[in-house]
CSV table of C-alpha atoms and ligand atoms in Angstrom, one decimal:
chain,number,residue,atom,x,y,z
Z,233,MET,CA,45.7,4.3,-11.6
Z,234,ASP,CA,42.4,2.5,-11.9
Z,235,SER,CA,40.5,1.8,-8.6
Z,236,PHE,CA,38.9,-1.5,-8.2
Z,237,GLY,CA,36.3,-2.5,-5.5
Z,238,ILE,CA,34.5,-5.5,-4.1
Z,239,GLY,CA,30.7,-5.5,-3.6
Z,240,ILE,CA,29.1,-8.0,-1.3
Z,241,GLU,CA,25.4,-8.8,-1.3
Z,242,SER,CA,23.7,-11.1,1.3
Z,243,SER,CA,20.5,-9.2,2.3
Z,244,CYS,CA,18.0,-11.8,1.4
Z,245,ASP,CA,18.1,-15.0,-0.7
Z,246,GLU,CA,21.0,-14.4,-3.1
Z,247,THR,CA,24.6,-14.6,-2.0
Z,248,SER,CA,26.7,-12.5,-4.3
Z,249,VAL,CA,30.2,-11.0,-4.8
Z,250,ALA,CA,31.5,-8.8,-7.6
Z,251,ILE,CA,34.5,-6.9,-8.6
Z,252,VAL,CA,34.1,-3.6,-10.5
Z,253,LYS,CA,36.6,-1.1,-12.0
Z,254,GLU,CA,35.9,2.6,-11.6
Z,255,GLY,CA,32.4,1.9,-10.4
Z,256,ARG,CA,31.4,1.3,-14.2
Z,257,GLU,CA,33.0,-1.8,-15.4
Z,258,LEU,CA,32.2,-5.2,-14.2
Z,259,LEU,CA,35.1,-7.5,-14.0
Z,260,SER,CA,33.5,-10.5,-12.2
Z,261,LEU,CA,30.2,-11.3,-10.7
Z,262,LYS,CA,29.2,-14.5,-8.9
Z,263,ILE,CA,25.6,-15.1,-7.7
Z,264,TYR,CA,24.3,-18.1,-5.7
Z,265,SER,CA,20.6,-18.2,-5.7
Z,266,GLN,CA,18.8,-19.9,-2.9
Z,267,ILE,CA,15.6,-20.2,-4.6
Z,268,GLU,CA,15.6,-24.1,-4.4
Z,269,SER,CA,16.0,-24.1,-0.7
Z,270,HIS,CA,13.1,-21.7,-0.1
Z,271,ALA,CA,10.8,-23.0,-2.9
Z,272,PRO,CA,9.1,-25.7,-0.7
Z,273,TYR,CA,8.0,-23.0,1.8
Z,274,ARG,CA,6.9,-20.5,-0.9
Z,275,GLY,CA,8.9,-17.8,0.8
Z,276,VAL,CA,12.3,-16.9,2.2
Z,277,VAL,CA,13.1,-18.8,5.5
Z,278,PRO,CA,15.6,-16.5,7.3
Z,279,GLU,CA,17.5,-19.2,9.1
Z,280,LEU,CA,18.0,-21.2,5.9
Z,281,ALA,CA,19.1,-18.1,4.1
Z,282,SER,CA,21.8,-17.1,6.6
Z,283,ARG,CA,23.1,-20.6,6.8
Z,284,SER,CA,23.3,-20.7,3.0
Z,285,HIS,CA,25.1,-17.3,2.8
Z,286,LEU,CA,27.7,-18.5,5.4
Z,287,GLU,CA,28.3,-21.7,3.3
Z,288,LYS,CA,28.8,-20.0,-0.1
Z,289,ILE,CA,30.1,-16.5,0.5
Z,290,ASN,CA,33.8,-17.3,0.8
Z,291,LEU,CA,33.8,-19.5,-2.3
Z,292,LEU,CA,32.1,-16.8,-4.3
Z,293,LEU,CA,34.8,-14.3,-3.3
Z,294,GLU,CA,37.6,-16.6,-4.3
Z,295,GLU,CA,36.0,-17.3,-7.7
Z,296,CYS,CA,35.5,-13.6,-8.3
Z,297,LEU,CA,39.1,-12.6,-7.5
Z,298,GLU,CA,40.3,-15.4,-9.7
Z,299,GLU,CA,38.0,-14.3,-12.7
Z,300,ALA,CA,38.8,-10.6,-12.2
Z,301,ASN,CA,42.5,-11.3,-12.1
Z,302,VAL,CA,43.3,-8.3,-9.9
Z,303,SER,CA,45.6,-8.1,-7.1
Z,304,TRP,CA,44.7,-7.1,-3.5
Z,305,GLU,CA,46.9,-3.9,-4.0
Z,306,GLN,CA,44.6,-2.8,-6.8
Z,307,ILE,CA,41.4,-3.1,-4.7
Z,308,LYS,CA,40.7,0.2,-3.0
Z,309,TYR,CA,37.4,-0.4,-1.0
Z,310,VAL,CA,35.0,-3.2,0.1
Z,311,ALA,CA,31.3,-2.3,-0.2
Z,312,VAL,CA,28.5,-4.2,1.5
Z,313,SER,CA,24.8,-4.2,1.6
Z,314,ALA,CA,24.1,-3.1,5.1
Z,315,TYR,CA,20.4,-2.4,5.0
Z,316,PRO,CA,17.6,-3.3,4.6
Z,317,GLY,CA,17.5,-7.0,4.7
Z,318,LEU,CA,17.3,-10.1,6.9
Z,319,MET,CA,19.5,-9.5,10.0
Z,320,GLY,CA,21.2,-12.9,10.0
Z,321,SER,CA,21.8,-12.7,6.3
Z,322,LEU,CA,23.2,-9.2,6.4
Z,323,MET,CA,25.5,-10.2,9.2
Z,324,ILE,CA,27.2,-12.8,7.0
Z,325,GLY,CA,28.1,-10.2,4.4
Z,326,ALA,CA,29.2,-7.7,7.0
Z,327,GLN,CA,31.5,-10.1,8.7
Z,328,LEU,CA,33.2,-11.0,5.3
Z,329,ALA,CA,33.6,-7.2,4.7
Z,330,ARG,CA,35.1,-6.7,8.1
Z,331,CYS,CA,37.5,-9.6,7.5
Z,332,ILE,CA,38.7,-8.1,4.2
Z,333,SER,CA,39.0,-4.7,5.7
Z,334,LEU,CA,41.1,-6.0,8.5
Z,335,VAL,CA,43.5,-8.2,6.5
Z,336,HIS,CA,43.9,-5.9,3.6
Z,337,SER,CA,43.5,-2.5,5.3
Z,338,LEU,CA,40.6,-1.5,3.1
Z,339,PRO,CA,37.9,1.1,3.9
Z,340,ILE,CA,34.4,-0.4,4.3
Z,341,VAL,CA,31.6,1.3,2.4
Z,342,LEU,CA,28.1,0.6,3.8
Z,343,VAL,CA,25.5,0.5,1.0
Z,344,ASN,CA,21.8,0.8,1.0
Z,345,HIS,CA,20.6,-2.3,-0.8
Z,346,LEU,CA,17.7,-0.3,-2.4
Z,347,GLU,CA,19.8,2.5,-3.6
Z,348,ALA,CA,22.2,0.0,-5.1
Z,349,HIS,CA,19.2,-1.5,-7.2
Z,350,LEU,CA,18.8,1.9,-8.7
Z,351,ALA,CA,22.5,2.8,-9.2
Z,352,VAL,CA,23.3,-0.6,-11.0
Z,353,VAL,CA,22.1,1.1,-14.3
Z,354,GLY,CA,25.5,3.0,-14.1
Z,355,LEU,CA,27.1,-0.4,-15.1
Z,356,GLU,CA,25.2,-0.4,-18.4
Z,357,GLU,CA,25.0,3.4,-19.3
Z,358,GLU,CA,26.0,6.8,-18.2
Z,359,LEU,CA,24.0,7.6,-15.0
Z,360,PRO,CA,21.7,10.5,-15.4
Z,361,GLU,CA,22.3,13.7,-13.5
Z,362,PHE,CA,20.7,14.0,-10.1
Z,363,PRO,CA,18.0,14.6,-8.9
Z,364,VAL,CA,16.1,11.5,-10.4
Z,365,LEU,CA,13.0,9.6,-9.4
Z,366,GLY,CA,13.8,6.1,-8.2
Z,367,VAL,CA,11.1,3.4,-8.5
Z,368,LEU,CA,11.7,0.2,-6.6
Z,369,LEU,CA,9.6,-2.9,-7.4
Z,370,SER,CA,11.0,-5.9,-5.7
Z,371,GLY,CA,10.0,-8.8,-3.4
Z,372,GLY,CA,10.1,-6.4,-0.4
Z,373,ASN,CA,9.4,-3.0,-1.7
Z,374,SER,CA,7.0,-1.0,-3.9
Z,375,SER,CA,8.3,2.4,-3.4
Z,376,VAL,CA,9.1,5.7,-5.0
Z,377,TYR,CA,12.1,7.8,-4.1
Z,378,LEU,CA,13.3,11.2,-4.7
Z,379,TYR,CA,16.9,10.3,-5.4
Z,380,HIS,CA,19.0,13.5,-4.6
Z,381,ASP,CA,22.5,12.2,-4.8
Z,382,PHE,CA,24.6,9.1,-3.9
Z,383,GLY,CA,23.7,8.2,-0.4
Z,384,LYS,CA,20.7,10.5,-0.2
Z,385,MET,CA,17.3,9.2,-1.0
Z,386,GLU,CA,13.9,10.6,0.2
Z,387,LEU,CA,10.9,8.3,0.3
Z,388,ILE,CA,7.9,9.9,-1.5
Z,389,GLY,CA,5.7,6.9,-2.2
Z,390,ASP,CA,5.2,3.5,-0.6
Z,391,THR,CA,2.9,0.6,-0.5
Z,392,MET,CA,0.1,0.2,2.1
Z,393,ASP,CA,0.2,-3.6,2.2
Z,394,ASP,CA,2.2,-6.0,-0.1
Z,395,SER,CA,5.0,-5.3,-2.4
Z,396,LEU,CA,4.5,-6.0,-6.2
Z,397,GLY,CA,6.9,-9.0,-6.1
Z,398,GLU,CA,5.0,-10.5,-3.2
Z,399,ALA,CA,1.6,-9.9,-5.0
Z,400,PHE,CA,3.1,-11.9,-7.9
Z,401,ASP,CA,4.3,-14.6,-5.4
Z,402,LYS,CA,0.8,-14.9,-3.8
Z,403,VAL,CA,-1.1,-14.9,-7.0
Z,404,SER,CA,1.2,-17.7,-8.4
Z,405,SER,CA,0.4,-19.6,-5.3
Z,406,LEU,CA,-3.4,-19.2,-5.7
Z,407,LEU,CA,-2.8,-20.7,-9.2
Z,408,ASP,CA,-0.7,-23.5,-8.1
Z,409,LEU,CA,2.2,-22.2,-10.1
Z,410,PRO,CA,5.8,-22.5,-8.8
Z,411,TYR,CA,7.7,-20.1,-6.5
Z,412,PRO,CA,8.9,-17.4,-6.9
Z,413,GLY,CA,5.7,-16.3,-8.7
Z,414,GLY,CA,7.0,-13.6,-11.1
Z,415,PRO,CA,8.5,-15.7,-13.9
Z,416,PRO,CA,5.7,-18.4,-14.1
Z,417,VAL,CA,2.9,-15.6,-13.9
Z,418,GLU,CA,4.7,-13.7,-16.6
Z,419,LYS,CA,5.1,-16.9,-18.8
Z,420,GLU,CA,1.4,-17.8,-18.5
Z,421,ALA,CA,0.3,-14.2,-19.3
Z,422,VAL,CA,2.6,-14.1,-22.4
Z,423,LEU,CA,1.3,-17.4,-23.7
Z,424,TYR,CA,-2.3,-16.4,-23.2
Z,425,GLU,CA,-1.7,-13.0,-25.0
Z,426,SER,CA,0.0,-14.7,-27.9
Z,427,LYS,CA,-3.0,-17.0,-28.4
Z,428,SER,CA,-6.0,-14.7,-27.5
Z,429,VAL,CA,-7.9,-13.1,-30.4
Z,430,GLY,CA,-10.0,-10.1,-29.6
Z,431,LYS,CA,-10.0,-8.3,-26.3
Z,432,LEU,CA,-12.1,-9.8,-23.4
Z,433,PRO,CA,-12.9,-7.5,-20.5
Z,434,SER,CA,-10.7,-7.8,-17.6
Z,435,LEU,CA,-11.6,-10.3,-14.9
Z,436,PHE,CA,-10.8,-7.9,-12.2
Z,437,PRO,CA,-12.2,-4.5,-11.1
Z,438,LYS,CA,-10.6,-1.4,-12.7
Z,439,LEU,CA,-8.4,0.7,-10.4
Z,440,LEU,CA,-10.2,3.2,-8.4
Z,441,LYS,CA,-10.5,6.6,-10.1
Z,442,GLU,CA,-7.4,8.6,-9.7
Z,443,SER,CA,-7.7,11.1,-6.8
Z,444,GLY,CA,-5.3,13.1,-4.8
Z,445,GLU,CA,-1.5,13.5,-5.2
Z,446,GLU,CA,-0.5,10.7,-2.9
Z,447,ILE,CA,1.8,8.2,-4.5
Z,448,GLN,CA,0.6,4.9,-3.0
Z,449,PHE,CA,0.6,1.3,-3.9
Z,450,SER,CA,-1.8,-1.3,-2.6
Z,451,PHE,CA,-2.2,-4.8,-4.0
Z,452,SER,CA,-4.4,-6.4,-1.4
Z,453,GLY,CA,-7.6,-5.6,-3.3
Z,454,LEU,CA,-6.3,-7.0,-6.5
Z,455,LYS,CA,-5.0,-10.1,-4.7
Z,456,THR,CA,-8.4,-10.7,-3.1
Z,457,ALA,CA,-10.1,-10.3,-6.5
Z,458,VAL,CA,-7.9,-13.0,-7.8
Z,459,LEU,CA,-8.6,-15.2,-4.9
Z,460,TYR,CA,-12.4,-14.9,-5.3
Z,461,HIS,CA,-12.2,-15.4,-9.0
Z,462,VAL,CA,-10.1,-18.6,-8.5
Z,463,LYS,CA,-12.6,-19.9,-5.9
Z,464,SER,CA,-15.6,-19.2,-8.2
Z,465,GLN,CA,-14.1,-21.5,-11.0
Z,466,THR,CA,-13.7,-25.2,-11.4
Z,467,LYS,CA,-10.3,-26.6,-12.3
Z,468,GLU,CA,-11.7,-27.0,-15.9
Z,469,SER,CA,-13.2,-23.5,-16.2
Z,470,LEU,CA,-10.2,-21.6,-14.7
Z,471,ASP,CA,-8.2,-19.8,-17.3
Z,472,VAL,CA,-4.8,-19.4,-15.7
Z,473,GLY,CA,-3.4,-17.5,-18.5
Z,474,ARG,CA,-6.2,-14.9,-18.6
Z,475,VAL,CA,-6.0,-14.5,-14.7
Z,476,CYS,CA,-2.2,-13.9,-15.0
Z,477,SER,CA,-2.5,-11.4,-17.9
Z,478,ASP,CA,-5.3,-9.4,-16.2
Z,479,PHE,CA,-3.5,-9.4,-12.9
Z,480,GLN,CA,-0.3,-8.2,-14.5
Z,481,LYS,CA,-2.1,-5.5,-16.6
Z,482,THR,CA,-3.9,-4.0,-13.6
Z,483,ALA,CA,-0.9,-4.1,-11.3
Z,484,PHE,CA,1.4,-2.4,-14.0
Z,485,GLU,CA,-1.4,0.3,-14.5
Z,486,LEU,CA,-0.9,1.3,-10.9
Z,487,VAL,CA,2.9,1.4,-11.3
Z,488,ILE,CA,2.6,3.8,-14.3
Z,489,ARG,CA,-0.1,5.8,-12.5
Z,490,ASN,CA,2.3,6.3,-9.6
Z,491,ILE,CA,5.2,7.3,-11.6
Z,492,ARG,CA,3.0,9.8,-13.5
Z,493,LYS,CA,2.0,11.3,-10.2
Z,494,ALA,CA,5.6,11.4,-8.9
Z,495,VAL,CA,6.7,13.2,-12.0
Z,496,LYS,CA,3.9,15.7,-11.7
Z,497,LYS,CA,4.6,16.3,-8.0
Z,498,THR,CA,8.4,16.8,-8.3
Z,499,GLY,CA,8.8,18.1,-11.8
Z,500,ILE,CA,11.5,15.5,-12.3
Z,501,ARG,CA,11.3,13.7,-15.7
Z,502,THR,CA,14.1,11.2,-15.2
Z,503,VAL,CA,13.1,7.9,-13.8
Z,504,ILE,CA,15.1,4.9,-12.8
Z,505,CYS,CA,13.1,1.7,-12.2
Z,506,ALA,CA,14.6,-1.3,-10.7
Z,507,GLY,CA,14.2,-4.4,-8.6
Z,508,GLY,CA,13.4,-8.0,-9.3
Z,509,VAL,CA,10.1,-7.3,-10.9
Z,510,LEU,CA,11.7,-5.2,-13.6
Z,511,ALA,CA,12.8,-8.6,-15.1
Z,512,ASN,CA,9.1,-8.6,-16.4
Z,513,GLY,CA,9.0,-8.0,-20.2
Z,514,SER,CA,5.4,-6.6,-20.2
Z,515,LEU,CA,6.4,-4.1,-17.4
Z,516,ARG,CA,9.5,-3.1,-19.4
Z,517,ASN,CA,7.3,-2.6,-22.6
Z,518,GLU,CA,4.6,-0.5,-20.7
Z,519,LEU,CA,7.2,1.6,-19.2
Z,520,GLU,CA,9.0,2.3,-22.5
Z,521,LEU,CA,5.6,3.2,-24.1
Z,522,GLU,CA,4.6,5.5,-21.4
Z,523,SER,CA,8.0,7.2,-21.2
Z,524,LYS,CA,7.8,7.9,-24.9
Z,525,ARG,CA,4.2,9.2,-24.5
Z,526,GLN,CA,5.2,11.4,-21.5
Z,527,LYS,CA,8.7,12.3,-22.6
Z,528,TRP,CA,10.4,10.8,-19.5
Z,529,LYS,CA,14.0,9.8,-19.6
Z,530,LEU,CA,13.6,6.2,-18.6
Z,531,PHE,CA,16.4,4.0,-17.1
Z,532,TYR,CA,16.2,0.4,-15.9
Z,533,PRO,CA,18.6,-2.5,-15.9
Z,534,ARG,CA,18.6,-3.9,-19.4
Z,535,LYS,CA,20.4,-7.0,-18.3
Z,536,LYS,CA,18.0,-9.2,-16.3
Z,537,ILE,CA,20.8,-10.3,-14.0
Z,538,HIS,CA,21.1,-6.7,-12.8
Z,539,CYS,CA,17.4,-6.8,-11.7
Z,540,THR,CA,18.2,-9.6,-9.2
Z,541,ASP,CA,20.0,-9.0,-6.0
Z,542,ASN,CA,23.7,-8.9,-6.9
Z,543,GLY,CA,27.1,-7.8,-5.8
Z,544,ALA,CA,27.7,-5.8,-8.9
Z,545,MET,CA,25.2,-3.1,-7.9
Z,546,VAL,CA,26.8,-2.9,-4.4
Z,547,ALA,CA,30.4,-2.5,-5.8
Z,548,SER,CA,29.2,0.1,-8.3
Z,549,LEU,CA,27.4,2.3,-5.8
Z,550,GLY,CA,30.1,1.6,-3.4
Z,551,TYR,CA,32.6,3.3,-5.7
Z,552,HIS,CA,30.7,6.6,-5.7
Z,553,LEU,CA,30.2,6.5,-1.9
Z,554,TRP,CA,33.9,5.7,-1.4
Z,555,LYS,CA,34.8,8.7,-3.6
Z,556,LYS,CA,32.7,10.9,-1.3
Z,557,GLY,CA,34.8,9.5,1.7
Z,558,TYR,CA,32.5,6.9,3.1
Z,559,ASN,CA,34.4,4.7,5.5
Z,560,ALA,CA,32.6,2.7,8.2
Z,561,PRO,CA,34.1,1.7,11.5
Z,562,LEU,CA,34.8,-2.0,11.9
Z,563,ASN,CA,32.0,-2.2,14.5
Z,564,PHE,CA,29.3,-1.0,12.1
Z,565,LYS,CA,25.8,-2.3,12.4
Z,566,VAL,CA,23.5,-3.7,9.8
Z,567,SER,CA,19.7,-3.2,10.0
Z,568,PRO,CA,16.5,-4.6,8.6
Z,569,LYS,CA,15.1,-1.2,8.3
Z,570,ARG,CA,15.2,1.1,5.3
Z,571,ASN,CA,17.2,3.7,7.2
Z,572,LEU,CA,20.4,3.1,8.9
Z,573,THR,CA,21.1,5.3,11.9
Z,574,ASN,CA,24.7,4.3,11.9
Z,575,THR,CA,28.0,6.2,11.6
Z,576,ILE,CA,29.3,5.9,8.0
G,766,AMP,P1,14.0,-9.0,-5.4
G,766,AMP,O1,13.3,-8.8,-4.0
G,766,AMP,O2,14.5,-7.7,-6.0
G,766,AMP,O3,15.1,-10.1,-5.2
G,766,AMP,O4,12.9,-9.5,-6.4
G,766,AMP,C1,12.3,-10.8,-6.2
G,766,AMP,C2,10.8,-10.6,-6.6
G,766,AMP,O5,10.7,-10.2,-8.0
G,766,AMP,C3,10.0,-11.8,-6.4
G,766,AMP,O6,8.8,-11.4,-5.6
G,766,AMP,C4,9.7,-12.2,-7.8
G,766,AMP,O7,8.4,-12.9,-7.8
G,766,AMP,C5,9.7,-11.0,-8.5
G,766,AMP,N1,9.9,-11.3,-9.9
G,766,AMP,C6,11.0,-11.9,-10.5
G,766,AMP,N2,10.9,-12.1,-11.8
G,766,AMP,C7,9.7,-11.5,-12.2
G,766,AMP,C8,9.0,-11.4,-13.4
G,766,AMP,N3,9.5,-11.8,-14.5
G,766,AMP,N4,7.8,-10.7,-13.4
G,766,AMP,C9,7.4,-10.2,-12.2
G,766,AMP,N5,7.9,-10.3,-11.0
G,766,AMP,C10,9.1,-10.9,-11.0
G,767,MG,MG1,16.2,-11.9,-4.0
């Protein structure tokens, strides 16, 4: 008999519930994005986020159940993003998972939100064999993992300051573009690149010469370069498209460099890239090109909806962990940290 599972996501600014079959087939997915509530503040306001999760989450569950058309008897587990994330937000999803577990006697599977971002590719194609490299580029993370197995990730590279998504958001703010910054910065860059004839030098300094084995991200220098450039221009002379294009190119060069280093260091040539920034078409192209050049096996969520925070990734990873016997006690804790020191 097929096993169905529920996935609950409420770690940040998307409330989402999904139902999957056998961890691979998506039956229903509902996402409520809070972007409009946070946009006036140009960042996620934790208190607004948790209130909004509370308002929407039950409704999304009802809609999901109706659309998937499965009975409670067919559902075998409830998976929930338990870390990392905003505490107040995580607690809303956790409470729903506890209620479902109590009422329907289902095991609760605690999911690492970051791992779920990587494992979501399993909803689109056959997951590669472990170990793989996992590259997370989101609003809160720029990190590289050695992904050993479901539930077992080892951090091998991280950012010293901002995440890539944050850098997009801040550059967008410097240019008076909307929040979140990724989509408008990408749009301006694409428009500029489609119109520009001939190659102009980058407005920003080249990356420092590659040295050492360390896999490290840092975007503060690039952000400062954008700030100084914007300050040096008048409203008329500022070429927003060129700034966006040069910013993206430099940032993506660092991403590719770090993947190259991680491959060299570990000898692993299978790479899963994921997180909100993977919605960016230029990044996807650069990764495709480099993976062909370097003969890496590249995976990333082809569907942009799978790049966003969503319950489908939680339900899908939850399936594999449930199969491994994960079953959290009702009094489990959630955590803002990337590691959960919790019984699972
Ligand atoms: P997440 O933390 O995974 O929800 O991802 C959200 C982050 O992804 C935000 O910082 C967005 O600015 C960024 N983002 C979303 N779409 C794009 C895009 N097309 N290009 C670059 N960054 C993006
Ligand atoms: Mg989000």
